[in-house]
Every structure is written in structure tokens, then in C-alpha cells.
mmCIF file of C-alpha atoms in Angstrom:
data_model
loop_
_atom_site.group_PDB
_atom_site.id
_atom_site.type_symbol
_atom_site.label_atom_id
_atom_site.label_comp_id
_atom_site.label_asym_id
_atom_site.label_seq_id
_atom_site.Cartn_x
_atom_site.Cartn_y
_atom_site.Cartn_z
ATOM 1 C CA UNK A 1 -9.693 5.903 12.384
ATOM 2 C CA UNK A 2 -5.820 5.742 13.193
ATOM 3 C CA UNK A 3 -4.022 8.669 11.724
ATOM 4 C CA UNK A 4 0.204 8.198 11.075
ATOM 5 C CA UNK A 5 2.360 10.855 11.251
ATOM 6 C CA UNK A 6 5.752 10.775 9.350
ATOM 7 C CA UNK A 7 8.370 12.614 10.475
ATOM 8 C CA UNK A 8 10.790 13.776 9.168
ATOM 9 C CA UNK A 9 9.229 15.484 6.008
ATOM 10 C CA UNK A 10 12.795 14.781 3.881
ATOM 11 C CA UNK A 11 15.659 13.845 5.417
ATOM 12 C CA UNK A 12 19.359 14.669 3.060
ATOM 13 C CA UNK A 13 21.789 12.295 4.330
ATOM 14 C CA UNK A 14 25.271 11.098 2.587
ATOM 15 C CA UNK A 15 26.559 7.314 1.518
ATOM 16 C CA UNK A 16 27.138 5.305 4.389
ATOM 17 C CA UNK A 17 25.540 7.421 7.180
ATOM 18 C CA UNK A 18 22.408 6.296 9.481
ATOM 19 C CA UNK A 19 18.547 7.242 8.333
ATOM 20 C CA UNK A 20 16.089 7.122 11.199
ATOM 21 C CA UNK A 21 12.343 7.416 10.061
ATOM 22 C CA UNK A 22 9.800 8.192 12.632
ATOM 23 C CA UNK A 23 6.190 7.177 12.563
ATOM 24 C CA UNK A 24 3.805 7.646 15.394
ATOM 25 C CA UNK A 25 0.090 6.531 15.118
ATOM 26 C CA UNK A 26 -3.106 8.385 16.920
ATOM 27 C CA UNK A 27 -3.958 5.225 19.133
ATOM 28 C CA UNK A 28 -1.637 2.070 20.308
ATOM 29 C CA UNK A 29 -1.161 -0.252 17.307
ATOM 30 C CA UNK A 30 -2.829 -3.944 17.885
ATOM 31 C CA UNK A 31 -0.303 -6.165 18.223
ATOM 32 C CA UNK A 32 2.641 -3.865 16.693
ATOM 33 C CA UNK A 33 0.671 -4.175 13.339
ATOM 34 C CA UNK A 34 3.033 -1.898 11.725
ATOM 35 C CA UNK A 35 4.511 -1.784 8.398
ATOM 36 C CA UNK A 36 7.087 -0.102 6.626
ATOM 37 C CA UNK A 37 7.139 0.475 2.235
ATOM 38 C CA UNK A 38 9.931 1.867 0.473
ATOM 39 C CA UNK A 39 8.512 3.737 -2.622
ATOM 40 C CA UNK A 40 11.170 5.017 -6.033
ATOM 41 C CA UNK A 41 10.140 7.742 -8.730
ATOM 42 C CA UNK A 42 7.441 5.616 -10.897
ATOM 43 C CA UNK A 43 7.696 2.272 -9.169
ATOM 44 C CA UNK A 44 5.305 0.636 -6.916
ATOM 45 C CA UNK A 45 5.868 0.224 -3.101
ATOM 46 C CA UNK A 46 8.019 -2.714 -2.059
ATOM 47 C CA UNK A 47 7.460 -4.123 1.621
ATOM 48 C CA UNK A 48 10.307 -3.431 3.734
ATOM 49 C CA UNK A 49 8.830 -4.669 7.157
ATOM 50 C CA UNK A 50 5.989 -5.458 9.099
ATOM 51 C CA UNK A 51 4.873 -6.796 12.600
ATOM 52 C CA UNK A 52 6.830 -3.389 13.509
ATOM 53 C CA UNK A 53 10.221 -5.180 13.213
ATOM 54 C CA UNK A 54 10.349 -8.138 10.736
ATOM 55 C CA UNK A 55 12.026 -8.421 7.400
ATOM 56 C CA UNK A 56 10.024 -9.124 4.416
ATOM 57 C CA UNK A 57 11.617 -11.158 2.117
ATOM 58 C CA UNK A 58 15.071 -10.414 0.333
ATOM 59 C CA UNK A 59 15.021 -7.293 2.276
ATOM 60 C CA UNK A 60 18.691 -6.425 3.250
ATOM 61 C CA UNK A 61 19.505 -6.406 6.871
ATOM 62 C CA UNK A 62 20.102 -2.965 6.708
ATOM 63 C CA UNK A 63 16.975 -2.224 7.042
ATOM 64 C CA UNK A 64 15.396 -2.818 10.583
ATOM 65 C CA UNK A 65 12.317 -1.747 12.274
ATOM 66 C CA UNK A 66 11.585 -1.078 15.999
ATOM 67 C CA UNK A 67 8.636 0.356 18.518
ATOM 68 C CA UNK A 68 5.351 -0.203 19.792
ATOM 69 C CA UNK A 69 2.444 1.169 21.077
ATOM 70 C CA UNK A 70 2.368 4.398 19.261
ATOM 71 C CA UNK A 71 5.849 5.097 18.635
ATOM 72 C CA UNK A 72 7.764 3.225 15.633
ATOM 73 C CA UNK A 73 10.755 3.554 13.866
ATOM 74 C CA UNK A 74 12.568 2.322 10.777
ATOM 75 C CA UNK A 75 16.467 2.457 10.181
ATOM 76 C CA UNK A 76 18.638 2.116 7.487
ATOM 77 C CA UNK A 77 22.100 1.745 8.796
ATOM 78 C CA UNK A 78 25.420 2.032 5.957
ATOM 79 C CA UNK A 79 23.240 4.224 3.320
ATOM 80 C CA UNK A 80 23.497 3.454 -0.106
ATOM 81 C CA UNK A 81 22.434 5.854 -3.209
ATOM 82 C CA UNK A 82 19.479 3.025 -3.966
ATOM 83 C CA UNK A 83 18.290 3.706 -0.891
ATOM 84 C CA UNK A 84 17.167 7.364 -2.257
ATOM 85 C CA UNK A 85 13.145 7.154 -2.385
ATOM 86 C CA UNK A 86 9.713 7.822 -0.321
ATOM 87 C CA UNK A 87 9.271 5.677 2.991
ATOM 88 C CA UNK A 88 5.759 5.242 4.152
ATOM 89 C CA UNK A 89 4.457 3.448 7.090
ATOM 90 C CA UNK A 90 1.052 1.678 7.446
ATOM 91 C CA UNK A 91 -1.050 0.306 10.437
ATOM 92 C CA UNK A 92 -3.063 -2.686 8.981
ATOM 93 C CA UNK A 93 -4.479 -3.287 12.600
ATOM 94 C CA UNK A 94 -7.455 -1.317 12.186
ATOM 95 C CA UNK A 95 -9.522 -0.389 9.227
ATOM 96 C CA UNK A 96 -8.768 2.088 7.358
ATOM 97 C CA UNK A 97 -5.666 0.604 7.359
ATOM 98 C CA UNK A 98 -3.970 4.042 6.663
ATOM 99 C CA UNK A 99 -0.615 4.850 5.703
ATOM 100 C CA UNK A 100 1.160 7.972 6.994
ATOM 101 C CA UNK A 101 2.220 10.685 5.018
ATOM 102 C CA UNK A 102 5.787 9.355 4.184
ATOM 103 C CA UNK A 103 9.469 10.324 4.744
ATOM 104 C CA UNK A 104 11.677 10.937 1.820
ATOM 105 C CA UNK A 105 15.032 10.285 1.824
ATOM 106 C CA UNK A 106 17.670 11.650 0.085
ATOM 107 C CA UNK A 107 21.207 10.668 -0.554
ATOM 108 C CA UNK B 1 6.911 -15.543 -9.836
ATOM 109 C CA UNK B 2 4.104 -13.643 -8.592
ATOM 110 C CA UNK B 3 2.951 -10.641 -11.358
ATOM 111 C CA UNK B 4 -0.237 -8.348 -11.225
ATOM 112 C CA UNK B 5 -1.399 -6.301 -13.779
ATOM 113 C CA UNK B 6 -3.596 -3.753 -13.683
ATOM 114 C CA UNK B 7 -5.703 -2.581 -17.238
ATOM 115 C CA UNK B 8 -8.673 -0.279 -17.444
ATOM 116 C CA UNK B 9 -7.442 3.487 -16.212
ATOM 117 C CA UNK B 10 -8.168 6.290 -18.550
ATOM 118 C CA UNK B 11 -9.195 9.816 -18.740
ATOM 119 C CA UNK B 12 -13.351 10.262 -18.394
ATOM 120 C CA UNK B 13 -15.243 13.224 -16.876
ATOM 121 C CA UNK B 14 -16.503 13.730 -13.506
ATOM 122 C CA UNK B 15 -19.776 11.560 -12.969
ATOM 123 C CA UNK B 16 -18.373 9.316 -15.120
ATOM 124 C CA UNK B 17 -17.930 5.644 -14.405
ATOM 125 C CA UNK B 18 -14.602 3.042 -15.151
ATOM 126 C CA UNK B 19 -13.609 -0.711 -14.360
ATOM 127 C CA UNK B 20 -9.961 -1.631 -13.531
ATOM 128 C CA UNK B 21 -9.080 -4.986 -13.564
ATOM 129 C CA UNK B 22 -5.729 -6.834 -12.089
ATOM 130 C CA UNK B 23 -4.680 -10.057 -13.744
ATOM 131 C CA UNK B 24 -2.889 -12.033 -11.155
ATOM 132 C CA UNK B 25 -0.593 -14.526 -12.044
ATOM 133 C CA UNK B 26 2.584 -16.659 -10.184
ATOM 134 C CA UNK B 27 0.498 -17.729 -6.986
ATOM 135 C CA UNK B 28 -2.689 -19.441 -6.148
ATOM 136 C CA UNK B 29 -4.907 -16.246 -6.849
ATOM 137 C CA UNK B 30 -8.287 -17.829 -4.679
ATOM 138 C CA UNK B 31 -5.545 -18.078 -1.261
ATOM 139 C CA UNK B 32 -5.348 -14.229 -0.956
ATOM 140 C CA UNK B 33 -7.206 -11.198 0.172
ATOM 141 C CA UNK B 34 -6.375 -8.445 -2.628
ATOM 142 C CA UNK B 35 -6.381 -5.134 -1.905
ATOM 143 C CA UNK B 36 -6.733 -1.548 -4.368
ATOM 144 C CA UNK B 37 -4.287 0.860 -3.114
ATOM 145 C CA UNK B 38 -4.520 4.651 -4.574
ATOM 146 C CA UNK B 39 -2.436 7.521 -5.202
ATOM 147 C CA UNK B 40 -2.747 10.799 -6.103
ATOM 148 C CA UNK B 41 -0.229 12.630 -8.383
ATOM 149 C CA UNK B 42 3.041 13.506 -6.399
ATOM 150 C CA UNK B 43 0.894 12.772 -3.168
ATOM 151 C CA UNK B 44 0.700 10.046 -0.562
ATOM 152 C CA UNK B 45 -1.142 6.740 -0.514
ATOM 153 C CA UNK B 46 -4.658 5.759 0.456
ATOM 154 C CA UNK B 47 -5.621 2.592 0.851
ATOM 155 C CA UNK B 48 -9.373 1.693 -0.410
ATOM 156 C CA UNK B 49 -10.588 -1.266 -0.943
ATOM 157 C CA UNK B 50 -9.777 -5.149 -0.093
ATOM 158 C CA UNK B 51 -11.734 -8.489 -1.012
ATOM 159 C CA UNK B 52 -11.897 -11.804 0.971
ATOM 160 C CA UNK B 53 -9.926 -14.502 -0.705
ATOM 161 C CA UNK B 54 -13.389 -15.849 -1.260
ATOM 162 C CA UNK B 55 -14.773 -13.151 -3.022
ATOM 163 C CA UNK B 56 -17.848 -12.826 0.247
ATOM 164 C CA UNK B 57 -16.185 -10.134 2.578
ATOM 165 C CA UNK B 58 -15.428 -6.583 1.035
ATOM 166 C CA UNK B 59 -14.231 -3.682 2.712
ATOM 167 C CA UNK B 60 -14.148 0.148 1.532
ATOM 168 C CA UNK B 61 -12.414 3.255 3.082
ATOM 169 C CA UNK B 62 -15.211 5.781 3.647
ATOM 170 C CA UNK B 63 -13.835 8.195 0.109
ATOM 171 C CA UNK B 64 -14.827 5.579 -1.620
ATOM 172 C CA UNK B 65 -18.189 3.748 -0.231
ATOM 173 C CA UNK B 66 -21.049 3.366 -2.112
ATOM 174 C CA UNK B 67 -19.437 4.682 -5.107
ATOM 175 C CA UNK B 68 -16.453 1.665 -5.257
ATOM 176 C CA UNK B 69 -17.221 -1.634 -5.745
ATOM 177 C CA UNK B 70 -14.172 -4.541 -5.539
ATOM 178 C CA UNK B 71 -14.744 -7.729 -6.810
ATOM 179 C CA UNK B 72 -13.240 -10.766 -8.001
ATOM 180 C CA UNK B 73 -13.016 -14.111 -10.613
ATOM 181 C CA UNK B 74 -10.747 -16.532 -9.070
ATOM 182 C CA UNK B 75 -11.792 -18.882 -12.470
ATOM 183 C CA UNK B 76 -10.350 -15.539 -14.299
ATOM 184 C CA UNK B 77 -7.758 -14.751 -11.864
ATOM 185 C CA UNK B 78 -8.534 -11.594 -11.645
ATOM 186 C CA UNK B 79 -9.506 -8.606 -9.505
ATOM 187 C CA UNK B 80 -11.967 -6.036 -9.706
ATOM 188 C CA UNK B 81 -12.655 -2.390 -9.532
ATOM 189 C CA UNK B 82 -15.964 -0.599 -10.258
ATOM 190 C CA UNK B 83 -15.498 2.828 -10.582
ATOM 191 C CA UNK B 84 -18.891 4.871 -10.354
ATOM 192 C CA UNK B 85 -20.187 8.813 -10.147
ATOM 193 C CA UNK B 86 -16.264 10.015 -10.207
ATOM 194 C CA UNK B 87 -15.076 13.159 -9.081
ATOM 195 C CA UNK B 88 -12.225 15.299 -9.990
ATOM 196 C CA UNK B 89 -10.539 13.896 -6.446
ATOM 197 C CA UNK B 90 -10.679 10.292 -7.797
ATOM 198 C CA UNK B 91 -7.711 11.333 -10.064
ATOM 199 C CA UNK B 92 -4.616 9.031 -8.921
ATOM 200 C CA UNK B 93 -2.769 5.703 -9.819
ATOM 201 C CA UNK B 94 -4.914 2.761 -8.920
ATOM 202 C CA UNK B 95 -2.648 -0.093 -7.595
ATOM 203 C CA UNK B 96 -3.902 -3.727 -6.634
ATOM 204 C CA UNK B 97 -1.464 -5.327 -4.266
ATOM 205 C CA UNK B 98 -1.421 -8.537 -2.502
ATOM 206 C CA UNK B 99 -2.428 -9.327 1.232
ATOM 207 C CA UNK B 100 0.542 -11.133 3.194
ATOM 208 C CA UNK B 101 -0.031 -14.502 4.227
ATOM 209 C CA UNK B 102 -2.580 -15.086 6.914
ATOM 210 C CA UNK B 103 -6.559 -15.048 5.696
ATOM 211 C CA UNK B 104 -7.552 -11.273 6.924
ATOM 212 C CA UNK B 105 -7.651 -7.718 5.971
ATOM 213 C CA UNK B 106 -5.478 -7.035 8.855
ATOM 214 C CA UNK B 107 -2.188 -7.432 6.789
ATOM 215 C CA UNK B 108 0.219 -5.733 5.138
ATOM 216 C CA UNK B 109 0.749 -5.785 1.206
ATOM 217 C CA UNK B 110 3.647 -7.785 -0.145
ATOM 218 C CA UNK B 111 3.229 -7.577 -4.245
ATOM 219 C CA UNK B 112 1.636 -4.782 -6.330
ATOM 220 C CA UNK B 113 1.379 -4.168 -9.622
ATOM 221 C CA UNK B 114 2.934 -1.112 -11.417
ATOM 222 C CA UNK B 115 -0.578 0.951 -11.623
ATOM 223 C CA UNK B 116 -3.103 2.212 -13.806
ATOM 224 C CA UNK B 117 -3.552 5.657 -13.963
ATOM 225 C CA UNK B 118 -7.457 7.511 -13.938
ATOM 226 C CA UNK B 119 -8.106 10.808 -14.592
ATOM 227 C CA UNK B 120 -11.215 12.750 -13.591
ATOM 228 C CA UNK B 121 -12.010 15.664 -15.676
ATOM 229 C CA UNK B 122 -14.136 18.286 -14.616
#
């Protein structure tokens, strides 16, 4: 099974800096079948991106997503205190399709 | 729109059994693999089960297998989770979630519902 590893564990940034979430998987990702969730206190996970680098839909285009192979990475450029929540990433290439252990971010 | 809602979580003791169910609503239910995502409290999430659109293809993270069982009524809508012989480790939200597009498991999850909470007494 492919095991993701977050990094970092919390990241404290302010209002209008740049976030940069790691995720790196335990064997190359079919396919860049990477995805990326954003998760807030007592909500369910929304689907930021997936195919490693694509926009789900009414996703702001602050939000991008780059990588391959073993080595992906989301960004949120211009911060905004909504962004404050857990990141996770998932590989859905593969089952399990795991998720890793998730990034918080706060603002 | 598209809304799922799970039902069914509760508190019941370890060895126990429970059934969640997801009503699906806002999108041709029978055109999608559904999926049962869990977490546990103020921990990460596991995914653990997903259903063929047509109900014939199921697929189980090891935690679960033989103990799980995910099914589904497209005439109800609705999507299924058999819990059986629980444990305290079982204890999480239970989320069903939608499969993106193409007719796989191999995709990622674009609506879920807000959860049903199960807890596993010892």
C-alpha cells in the first residue's frame, strides 16, 4: 500500500503571505493521481485539486497544485483568514487509496 | 444541487453491529461509484469502502474487511453501510462522498455529506 507523508505538521502563516504544503508518497503516483482536500473545524472535506494540478470546481485560483512521481505540492498564494483549516492529500491511484496525515494551516 | 445524507451512527458496544445509510439526492445516483470515508476524533482520514455505480464491484481497506459490508439501492437512492463485530477503534465520523466523474475507484471524491458519528464502547 502507498503511504503519504504530510509535511509540514502546522504551518502559522499571516494574511496575504504564501502556504506551501508538501506531500510525498512511498511509490511513484500512476498517472499524477493526486489529490488535494481542504478540511474546517466540523465540516466535511471539500476537493481542492486532483490529477496533481487541476482545479475542482469553484475552487479559487489561488489554490494550485504541482509534482509528480513522488513529490507533490499544493500552494495557496495571497492567504486569506478562510483559508485557516486541515489540508490532506490523497493518492486514488492505488487501492487503499490513502490519504496522508494532513497539514494544518494557520492564519 | 447535489446533497448526501448520512443517518444511522450511534453509540453501541464493542461486538456490536450498526447500518449507516446515505440518501443521495441532486445527481443521477446509479452514474457514480460512492465511497465511505472515516474519521477518527481529532485524527486523520481513512478511506474504507467504495461501490461500483452498479452496485457489482465493492472494495474494502483491509481495517475493515470481512467485518464492513457497502451496498447500495439506486431505486432508493441510497448507499449502504453494514457495520458488524465493532471494536472500540471503529469509533469515528462515517462520511459517504461521491466518486469524480469517470466509472472507477481510481478517483478522487468531489461531494460528501456532513457525517454520522459511531461510537464503540468497550
Amino acid at each position: 500500500e502507498i503511504v503519504l507523508t504530510q509535511s509540514p505538521g502546522t504551518l502559522s502563516l499571516s494574511p496575504g503571505e504564501r502556504a506551501t504544503l508538501s506531500c510525498r508518497a512511498s511509490q511513484v503516483l500512476a498517472a499524477s493521481y493526486l489529490a488535494w482536500y481542504q478540511q474546517k473545524p466540523g465540516q466535511p472535506p471539500r476537493l481542492l485539486i486532483y490529477g496533481a494540478s487541476r482545479r475542482a470546481a469553484g475552487i479559487p485560483d489561488r489554490f494550485s497544485g504541482s509534482g509528480s512521481g513522488t513529490d507533490f505540492t499544493l500552494t495557496i498564494s495571497r492567504l486569506e483568514s478562510e483559508d485557516s483549516a486541515v489540508y490532506f492529500c490523497q493518492q486514488y491511484g492505488n487501492s487503499p487509496l490513502n490519504f496522508g496525515g494532513g497539514t494544518k494551516v494557520e492564519i | 444541487q447535489v446533497q448526501l445524507v448520512e443517518s444511522g451512527g450511534g453509540l453501541v458496544k464493542s461486538g456490536g453491529s450498526l447500518r449507516l445509510s446515505c440518501a443521495a439526492s441532486g445527481f443521477s445516483f446509479s452514474d457514480y461509484y460512492m465511497t465511505w470515508v472515516r474519521q477518527a476524533p481529532g485524527k486523520g482520514l481513512e478511506w474504507i469502502a467504495c461501490i461500483s455505480n452498479t452496485g457489482d464491484s465493492m472494495y474494502y481497506a483491509d481495517s475493515v474487511k470481512g467485518r464492513f459490508t457497502i451496498s447500495r439501492d439506486s431505486a432508493e437512492n441510497s448507499l449502504y453501510l453494514q457495520l458488524s463485530s465493532l471494536r472500540v477503534e471503529d469509533t469515528a465520523v462515517y462520511f459517504c462522498a461521491r466518486g469524480l466523474g469517470v466509472l472507477t475507484v481510481y478517483v478522487p471524491l468531489d461531494f460528501w455529506g456532513q457525517g454520522t458519528l459511531v461510537t464503540v464502547s468497550s
